[in-house]
mmCIF file of C-alpha atoms in Angstrom:
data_model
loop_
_atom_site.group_PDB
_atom_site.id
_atom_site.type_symbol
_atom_site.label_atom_id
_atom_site.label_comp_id
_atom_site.label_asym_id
_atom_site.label_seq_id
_atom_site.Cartn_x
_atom_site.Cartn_y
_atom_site.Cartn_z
ATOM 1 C CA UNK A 1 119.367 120.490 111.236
ATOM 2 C CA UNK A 2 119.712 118.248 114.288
ATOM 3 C CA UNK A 3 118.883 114.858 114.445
ATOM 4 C CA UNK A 4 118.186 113.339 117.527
ATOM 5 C CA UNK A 5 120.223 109.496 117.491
ATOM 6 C CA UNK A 6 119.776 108.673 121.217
ATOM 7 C CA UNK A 7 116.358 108.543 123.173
ATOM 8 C CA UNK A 8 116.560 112.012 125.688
ATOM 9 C CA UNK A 9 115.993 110.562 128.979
ATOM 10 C CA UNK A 10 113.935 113.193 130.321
ATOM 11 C CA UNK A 11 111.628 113.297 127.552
ATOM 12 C CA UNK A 12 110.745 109.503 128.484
ATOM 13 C CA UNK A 13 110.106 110.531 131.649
ATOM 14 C CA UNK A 14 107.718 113.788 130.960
ATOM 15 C CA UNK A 15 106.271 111.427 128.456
ATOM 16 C CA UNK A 16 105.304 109.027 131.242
ATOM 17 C CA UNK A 17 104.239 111.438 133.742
ATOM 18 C CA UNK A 18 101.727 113.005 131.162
ATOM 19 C CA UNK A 19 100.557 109.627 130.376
ATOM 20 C CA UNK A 20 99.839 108.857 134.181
ATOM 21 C CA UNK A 21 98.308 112.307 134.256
ATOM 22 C CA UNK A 22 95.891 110.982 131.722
ATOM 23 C CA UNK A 23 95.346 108.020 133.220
ATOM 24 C CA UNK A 24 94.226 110.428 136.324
ATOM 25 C CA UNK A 25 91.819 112.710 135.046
ATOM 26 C CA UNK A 26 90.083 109.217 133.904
ATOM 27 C CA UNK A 27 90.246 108.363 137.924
ATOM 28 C CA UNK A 28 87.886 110.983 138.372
ATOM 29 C CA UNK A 29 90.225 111.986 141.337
ATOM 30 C CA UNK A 30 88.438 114.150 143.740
ATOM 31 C CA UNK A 31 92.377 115.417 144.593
ATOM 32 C CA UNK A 32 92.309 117.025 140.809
ATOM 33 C CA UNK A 33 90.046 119.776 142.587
ATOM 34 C CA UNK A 34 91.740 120.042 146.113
ATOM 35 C CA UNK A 35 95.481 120.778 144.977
ATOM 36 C CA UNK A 36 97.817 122.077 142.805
ATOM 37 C CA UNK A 37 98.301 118.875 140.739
ATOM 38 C CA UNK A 38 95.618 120.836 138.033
ATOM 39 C CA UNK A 39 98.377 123.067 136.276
ATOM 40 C CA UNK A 40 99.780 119.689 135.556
ATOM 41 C CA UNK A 41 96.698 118.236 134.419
ATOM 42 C CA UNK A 42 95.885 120.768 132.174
ATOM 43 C CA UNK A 43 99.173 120.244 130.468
ATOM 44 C CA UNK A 44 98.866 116.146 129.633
ATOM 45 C CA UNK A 45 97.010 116.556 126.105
ATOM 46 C CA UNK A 46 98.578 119.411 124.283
ATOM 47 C CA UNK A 47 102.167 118.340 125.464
ATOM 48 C CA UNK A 48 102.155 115.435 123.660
ATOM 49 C CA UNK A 49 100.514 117.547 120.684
ATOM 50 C CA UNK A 50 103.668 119.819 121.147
ATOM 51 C CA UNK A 51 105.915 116.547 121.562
ATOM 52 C CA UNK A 52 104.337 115.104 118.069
ATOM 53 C CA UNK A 53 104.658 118.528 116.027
ATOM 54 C CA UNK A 54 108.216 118.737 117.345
ATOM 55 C CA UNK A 55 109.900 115.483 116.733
ATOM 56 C CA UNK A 56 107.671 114.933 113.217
ATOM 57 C CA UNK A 57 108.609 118.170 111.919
ATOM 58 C CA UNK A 58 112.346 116.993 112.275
ATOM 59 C CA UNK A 59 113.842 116.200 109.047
ATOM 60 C CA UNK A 60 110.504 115.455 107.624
ATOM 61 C CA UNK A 61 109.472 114.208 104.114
ATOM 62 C CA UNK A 62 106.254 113.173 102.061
ATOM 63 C CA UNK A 63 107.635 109.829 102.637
ATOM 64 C CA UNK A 64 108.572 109.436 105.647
ATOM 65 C CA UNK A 65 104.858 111.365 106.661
ATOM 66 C CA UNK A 66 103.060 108.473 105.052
ATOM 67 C CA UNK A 67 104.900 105.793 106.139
ATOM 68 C CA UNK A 68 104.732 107.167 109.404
ATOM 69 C CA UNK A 69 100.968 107.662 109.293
ATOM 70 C CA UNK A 70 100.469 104.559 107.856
ATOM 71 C CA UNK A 71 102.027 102.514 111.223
ATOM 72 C CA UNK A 72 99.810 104.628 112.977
ATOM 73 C CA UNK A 73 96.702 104.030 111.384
ATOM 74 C CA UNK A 74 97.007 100.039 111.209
ATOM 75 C CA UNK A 75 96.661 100.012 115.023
ATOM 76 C CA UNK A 76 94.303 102.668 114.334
ATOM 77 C CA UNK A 77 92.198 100.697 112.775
ATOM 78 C CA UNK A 78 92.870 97.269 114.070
ATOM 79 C CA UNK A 79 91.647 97.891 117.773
ATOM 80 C CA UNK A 80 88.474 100.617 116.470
ATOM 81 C CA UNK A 81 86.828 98.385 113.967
ATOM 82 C CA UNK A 82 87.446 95.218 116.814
ATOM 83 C CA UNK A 83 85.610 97.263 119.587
ATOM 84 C CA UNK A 84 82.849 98.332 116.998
ATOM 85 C CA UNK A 85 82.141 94.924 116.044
ATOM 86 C CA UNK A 86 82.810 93.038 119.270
ATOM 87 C CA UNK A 87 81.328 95.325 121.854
ATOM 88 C CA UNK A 88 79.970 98.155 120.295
ATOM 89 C CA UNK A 89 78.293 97.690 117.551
ATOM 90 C CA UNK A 90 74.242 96.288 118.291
ATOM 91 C CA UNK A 91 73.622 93.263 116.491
ATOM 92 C CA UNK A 92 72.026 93.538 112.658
ATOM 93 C CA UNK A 93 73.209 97.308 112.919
ATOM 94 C CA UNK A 94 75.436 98.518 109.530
ATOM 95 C CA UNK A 95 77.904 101.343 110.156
ATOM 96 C CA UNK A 96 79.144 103.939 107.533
ATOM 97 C CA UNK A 97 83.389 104.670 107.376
ATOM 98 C CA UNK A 98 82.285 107.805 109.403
ATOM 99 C CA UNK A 99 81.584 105.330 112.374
ATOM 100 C CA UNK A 100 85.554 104.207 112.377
ATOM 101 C CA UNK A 101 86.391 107.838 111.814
ATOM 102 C CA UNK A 102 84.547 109.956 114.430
ATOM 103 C CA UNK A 103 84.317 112.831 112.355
ATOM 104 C CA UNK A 104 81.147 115.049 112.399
ATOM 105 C CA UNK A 105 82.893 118.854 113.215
ATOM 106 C CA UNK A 106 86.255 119.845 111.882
ATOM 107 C CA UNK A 107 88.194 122.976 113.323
ATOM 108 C CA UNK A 108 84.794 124.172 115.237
ATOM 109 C CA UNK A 109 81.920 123.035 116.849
ATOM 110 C CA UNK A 110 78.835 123.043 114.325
ATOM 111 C CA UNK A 111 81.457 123.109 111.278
ATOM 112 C CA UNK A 112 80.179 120.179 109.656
ATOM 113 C CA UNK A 113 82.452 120.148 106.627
ATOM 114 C CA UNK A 114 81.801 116.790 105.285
ATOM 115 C CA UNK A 115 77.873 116.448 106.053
ATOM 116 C CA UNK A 116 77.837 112.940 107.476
ATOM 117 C CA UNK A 117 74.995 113.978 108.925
ATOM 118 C CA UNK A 118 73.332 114.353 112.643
ATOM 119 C CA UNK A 119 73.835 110.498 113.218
ATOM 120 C CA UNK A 120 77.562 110.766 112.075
ATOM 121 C CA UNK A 121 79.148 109.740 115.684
ATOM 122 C CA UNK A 122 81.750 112.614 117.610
ATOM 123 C CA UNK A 123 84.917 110.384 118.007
ATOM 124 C CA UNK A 124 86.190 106.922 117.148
ATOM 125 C CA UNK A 125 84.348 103.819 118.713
ATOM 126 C CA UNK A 126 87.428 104.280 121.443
ATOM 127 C CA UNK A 127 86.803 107.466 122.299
ATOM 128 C CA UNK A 128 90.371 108.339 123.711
ATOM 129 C CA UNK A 129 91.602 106.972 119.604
ATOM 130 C CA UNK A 130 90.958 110.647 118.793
ATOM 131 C CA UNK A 131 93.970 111.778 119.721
ATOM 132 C CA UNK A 132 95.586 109.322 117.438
ATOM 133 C CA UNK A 133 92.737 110.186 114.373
ATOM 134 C CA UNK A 134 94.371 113.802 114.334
ATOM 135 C CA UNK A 135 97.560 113.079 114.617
ATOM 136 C CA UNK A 136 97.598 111.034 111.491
ATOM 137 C CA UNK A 137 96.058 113.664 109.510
ATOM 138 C CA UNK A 138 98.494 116.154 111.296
ATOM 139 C CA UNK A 139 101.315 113.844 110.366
ATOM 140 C CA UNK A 140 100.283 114.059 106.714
ATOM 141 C CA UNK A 141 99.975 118.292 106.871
ATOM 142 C CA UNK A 142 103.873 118.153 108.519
ATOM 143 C CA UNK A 143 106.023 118.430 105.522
ATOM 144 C CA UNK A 144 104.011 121.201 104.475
ATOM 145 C CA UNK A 145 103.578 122.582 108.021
ATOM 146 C CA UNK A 146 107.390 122.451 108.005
ATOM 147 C CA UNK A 147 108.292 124.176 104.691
ATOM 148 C CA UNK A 148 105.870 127.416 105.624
ATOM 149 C CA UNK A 149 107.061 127.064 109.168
ATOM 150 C CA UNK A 150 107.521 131.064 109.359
ATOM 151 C CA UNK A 151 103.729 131.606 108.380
ATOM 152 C CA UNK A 152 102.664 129.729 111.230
ATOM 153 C CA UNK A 153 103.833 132.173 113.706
ATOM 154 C CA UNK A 154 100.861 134.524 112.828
ATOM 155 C CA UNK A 155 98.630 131.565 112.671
ATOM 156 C CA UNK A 156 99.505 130.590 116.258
ATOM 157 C CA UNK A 157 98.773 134.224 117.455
ATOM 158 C CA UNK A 158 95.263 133.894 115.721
ATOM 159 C CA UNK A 159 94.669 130.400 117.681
ATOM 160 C CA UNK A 160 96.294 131.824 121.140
ATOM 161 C CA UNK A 161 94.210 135.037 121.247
ATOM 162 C CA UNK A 162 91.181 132.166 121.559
ATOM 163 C CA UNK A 163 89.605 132.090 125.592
ATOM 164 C CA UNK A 164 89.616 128.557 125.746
ATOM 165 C CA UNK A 165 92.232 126.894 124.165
ATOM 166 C CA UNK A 166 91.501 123.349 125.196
ATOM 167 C CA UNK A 167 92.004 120.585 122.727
ATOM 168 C CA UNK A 168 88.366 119.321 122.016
ATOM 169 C CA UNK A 169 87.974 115.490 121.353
ATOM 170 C CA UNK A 170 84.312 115.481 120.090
ATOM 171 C CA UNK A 171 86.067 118.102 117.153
ATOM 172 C CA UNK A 172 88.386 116.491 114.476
ATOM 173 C CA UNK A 173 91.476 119.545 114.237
ATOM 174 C CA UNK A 174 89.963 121.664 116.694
ATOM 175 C CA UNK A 175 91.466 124.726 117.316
ATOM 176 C CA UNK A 176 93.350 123.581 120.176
ATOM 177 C CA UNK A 177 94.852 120.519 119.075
ATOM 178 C CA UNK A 178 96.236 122.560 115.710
ATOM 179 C CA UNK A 179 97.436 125.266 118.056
ATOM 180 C CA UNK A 180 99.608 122.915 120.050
ATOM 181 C CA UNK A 181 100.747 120.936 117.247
ATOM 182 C CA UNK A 182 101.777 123.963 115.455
ATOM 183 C CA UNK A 183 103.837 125.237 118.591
ATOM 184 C CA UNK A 184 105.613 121.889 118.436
ATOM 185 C CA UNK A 185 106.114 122.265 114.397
ATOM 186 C CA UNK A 186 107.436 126.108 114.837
ATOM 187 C CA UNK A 187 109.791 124.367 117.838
ATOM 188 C CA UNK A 188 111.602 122.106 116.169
ATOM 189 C CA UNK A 189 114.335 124.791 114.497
ATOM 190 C CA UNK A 190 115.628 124.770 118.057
ATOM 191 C CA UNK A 191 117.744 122.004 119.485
ATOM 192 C CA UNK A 192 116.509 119.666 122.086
ATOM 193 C CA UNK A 193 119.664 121.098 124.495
ATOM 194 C CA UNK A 194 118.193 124.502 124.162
ATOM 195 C CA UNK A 195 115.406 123.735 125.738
ATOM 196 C CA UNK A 196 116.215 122.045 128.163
ATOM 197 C CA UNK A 197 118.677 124.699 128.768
ATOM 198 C CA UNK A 198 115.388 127.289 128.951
ATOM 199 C CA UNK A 199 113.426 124.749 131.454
ATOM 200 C CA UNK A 200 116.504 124.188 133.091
ATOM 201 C CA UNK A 201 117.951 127.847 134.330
ATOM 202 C CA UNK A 202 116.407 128.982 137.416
ATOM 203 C CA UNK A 203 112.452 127.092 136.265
ATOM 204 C CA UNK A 204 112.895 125.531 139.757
ATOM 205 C CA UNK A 205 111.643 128.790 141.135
ATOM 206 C CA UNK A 206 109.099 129.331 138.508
ATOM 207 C CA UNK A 207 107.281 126.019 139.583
ATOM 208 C CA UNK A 208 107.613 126.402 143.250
ATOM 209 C CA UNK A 209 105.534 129.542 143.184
ATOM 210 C CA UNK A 210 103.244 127.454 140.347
ATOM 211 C CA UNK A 211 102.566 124.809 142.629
ATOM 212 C CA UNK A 212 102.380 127.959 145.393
ATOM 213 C CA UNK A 213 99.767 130.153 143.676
ATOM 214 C CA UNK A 214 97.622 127.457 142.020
ATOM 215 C CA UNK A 215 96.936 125.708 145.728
ATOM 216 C CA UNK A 216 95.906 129.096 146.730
ATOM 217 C CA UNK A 217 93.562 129.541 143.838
ATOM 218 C CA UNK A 218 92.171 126.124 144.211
ATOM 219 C CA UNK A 219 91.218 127.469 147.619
ATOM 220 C CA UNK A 220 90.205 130.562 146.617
ATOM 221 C CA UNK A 221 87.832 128.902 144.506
ATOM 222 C CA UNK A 222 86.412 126.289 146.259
ATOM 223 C CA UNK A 223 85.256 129.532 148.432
ATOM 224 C CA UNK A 224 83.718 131.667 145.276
ATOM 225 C CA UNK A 225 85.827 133.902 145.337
ATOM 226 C CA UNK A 226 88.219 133.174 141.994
ATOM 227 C CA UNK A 227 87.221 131.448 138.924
ATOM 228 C CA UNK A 228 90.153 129.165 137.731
ATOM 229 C CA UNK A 229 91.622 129.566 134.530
ATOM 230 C CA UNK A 230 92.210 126.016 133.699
ATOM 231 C CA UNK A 231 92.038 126.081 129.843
ATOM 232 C CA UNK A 232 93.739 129.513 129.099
ATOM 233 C CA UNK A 233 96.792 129.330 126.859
ATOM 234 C CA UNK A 234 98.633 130.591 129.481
ATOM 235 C CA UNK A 235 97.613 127.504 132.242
ATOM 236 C CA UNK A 236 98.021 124.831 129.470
ATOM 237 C CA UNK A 237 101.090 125.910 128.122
ATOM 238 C CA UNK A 238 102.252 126.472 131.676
ATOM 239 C CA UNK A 239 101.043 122.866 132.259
ATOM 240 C CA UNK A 240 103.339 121.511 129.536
ATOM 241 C CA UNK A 241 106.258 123.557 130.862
ATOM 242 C CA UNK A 242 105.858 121.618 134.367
ATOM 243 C CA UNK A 243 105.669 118.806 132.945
ATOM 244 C CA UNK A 244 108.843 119.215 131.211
ATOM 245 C CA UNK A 245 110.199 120.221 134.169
ATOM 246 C CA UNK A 246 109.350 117.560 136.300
ATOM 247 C CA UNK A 247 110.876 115.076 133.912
ATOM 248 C CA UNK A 248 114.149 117.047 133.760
ATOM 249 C CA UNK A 249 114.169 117.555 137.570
ATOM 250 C CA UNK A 250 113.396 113.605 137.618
ATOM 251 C CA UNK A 251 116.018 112.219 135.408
ATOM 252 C CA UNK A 252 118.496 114.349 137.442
ATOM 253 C CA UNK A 253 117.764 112.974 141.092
ATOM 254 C CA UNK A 254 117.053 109.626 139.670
ATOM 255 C CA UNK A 255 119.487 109.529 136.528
ATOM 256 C CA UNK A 256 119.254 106.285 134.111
ATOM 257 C CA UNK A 257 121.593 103.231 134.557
ATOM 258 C CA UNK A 258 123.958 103.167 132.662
ATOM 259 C CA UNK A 259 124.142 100.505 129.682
ATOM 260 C CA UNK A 260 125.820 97.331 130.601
#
């Protein structure tokens, strides 16, 4: 199995321009609902789900899952129980480990697996630190993930035939955030070269006419006349594929320097 021993440039870059995308949606743009840019955002959170069940699923072992999990739950940690004490938490107030943890549904709304309780908060003090809540427990799950990697296939099918497919942060593993994780774990048997090879042979015209048709069914909407499918499989995973795209079309207008 490949091992990837250089940073891929335009990985960096799709990494950065779902990270800006992010940082967007938080804008509370009005532009998100006048143009195209929406197929991208709808892509931001489960391509870095695909990204992390990918590259952790490389050459993976019960070692290197803990140790990895472990330098990702220090900071985890660190800046969570800070905010709760320093700016969240009212004074005299005691909090339970469920506070620091977010949990209250796993998998599915109203699934309730470890009865907290009704009080038992939805996310992490930093509500955005979900992300980084499921991937640590995701990391842990990899090197088992990765050894039944051909049983997942059917398991993806099950999550994909799901309406809405959006990752849910007030639901610890929701359905979305496995699904996308587990396309990134079934992924990485393929070399990084392959695809980019896929994104990279004649995608330009598939994201023209993406950029094409969503403007006219951002139009179409704003008029009544079409509902849009923002969180469908097929406009998220599209999402992640422009994303890609973007960052391989970036890296070759605007290639790196090289080292000195």
């Amino acid at each position: 199995m490949e091992i990837l021993k250089k940073r891929v440039a335009w990985i960096d870059v799709s990494r950065v321009l779902a990270a800006l995308l992010i940082m967007y949606v938080h804008l509370s743009s009005p532009l998100l609902k006048t143009t195209g840019i929406h197929l991208f955002y709808n892509g931001r959170v489960p391509f870095f789900l695909v990204l992390a069940g990918y590259f952790l699923a490389r050459n993976i072992t019960w070692n290197k899952a803990v140790d990895r999990a472990l330098w990702l739950f220090i900071p985890y940690m660190i800046w969570n129980v800070l905010y709760l004490f320093l700016l969240s938490l009212p004074a005299g107030s005691s909090f339970q480990l469920a506070d620091l943890a977010g949990i209250r549904d796993v998998f599915l709304p109203g699934m309730d697996l470890f009865s907290f309780g009704s009080e038992s908060p939805d996310v992490p003090p930093i509500g955005p630190s979900w992300f980084l809540r499921d991937i640590i427990i995701l990391t842990l799950l990899t090197p088992l993930l990765a050894r039944i990697k051909i049983l997942l296939l059917p398991a993806l099918l099950l999550f994909f035939s799901f309406c809405n497919m959006a990752p849910d942060p007030l639901v610890t593993l929701s359905v979305g955030s496995c699904a996308f994780y587990l396309l990134g774990v079934v992924l990485s048997s393929r070399r990084i070269d392959d695809i980019h090879l896929v994104l990279n042979k004649k995608f330009g015209v598939v994201f023209c006419v993406s950029i094409l048709v969503s403007s006219a069914m951002v139009l179409l909407h704003s008029a009544g006349i079409l509902s849009l499918w923002t969180e469908t499989v097929a406009g998220m995973l599209l999402g992640v594929m422009l994303i890609m795209y973007a960052g391989i079309w970036m890296e070759s207008v605007c290639p790196a320097l090289p080292p000195e």
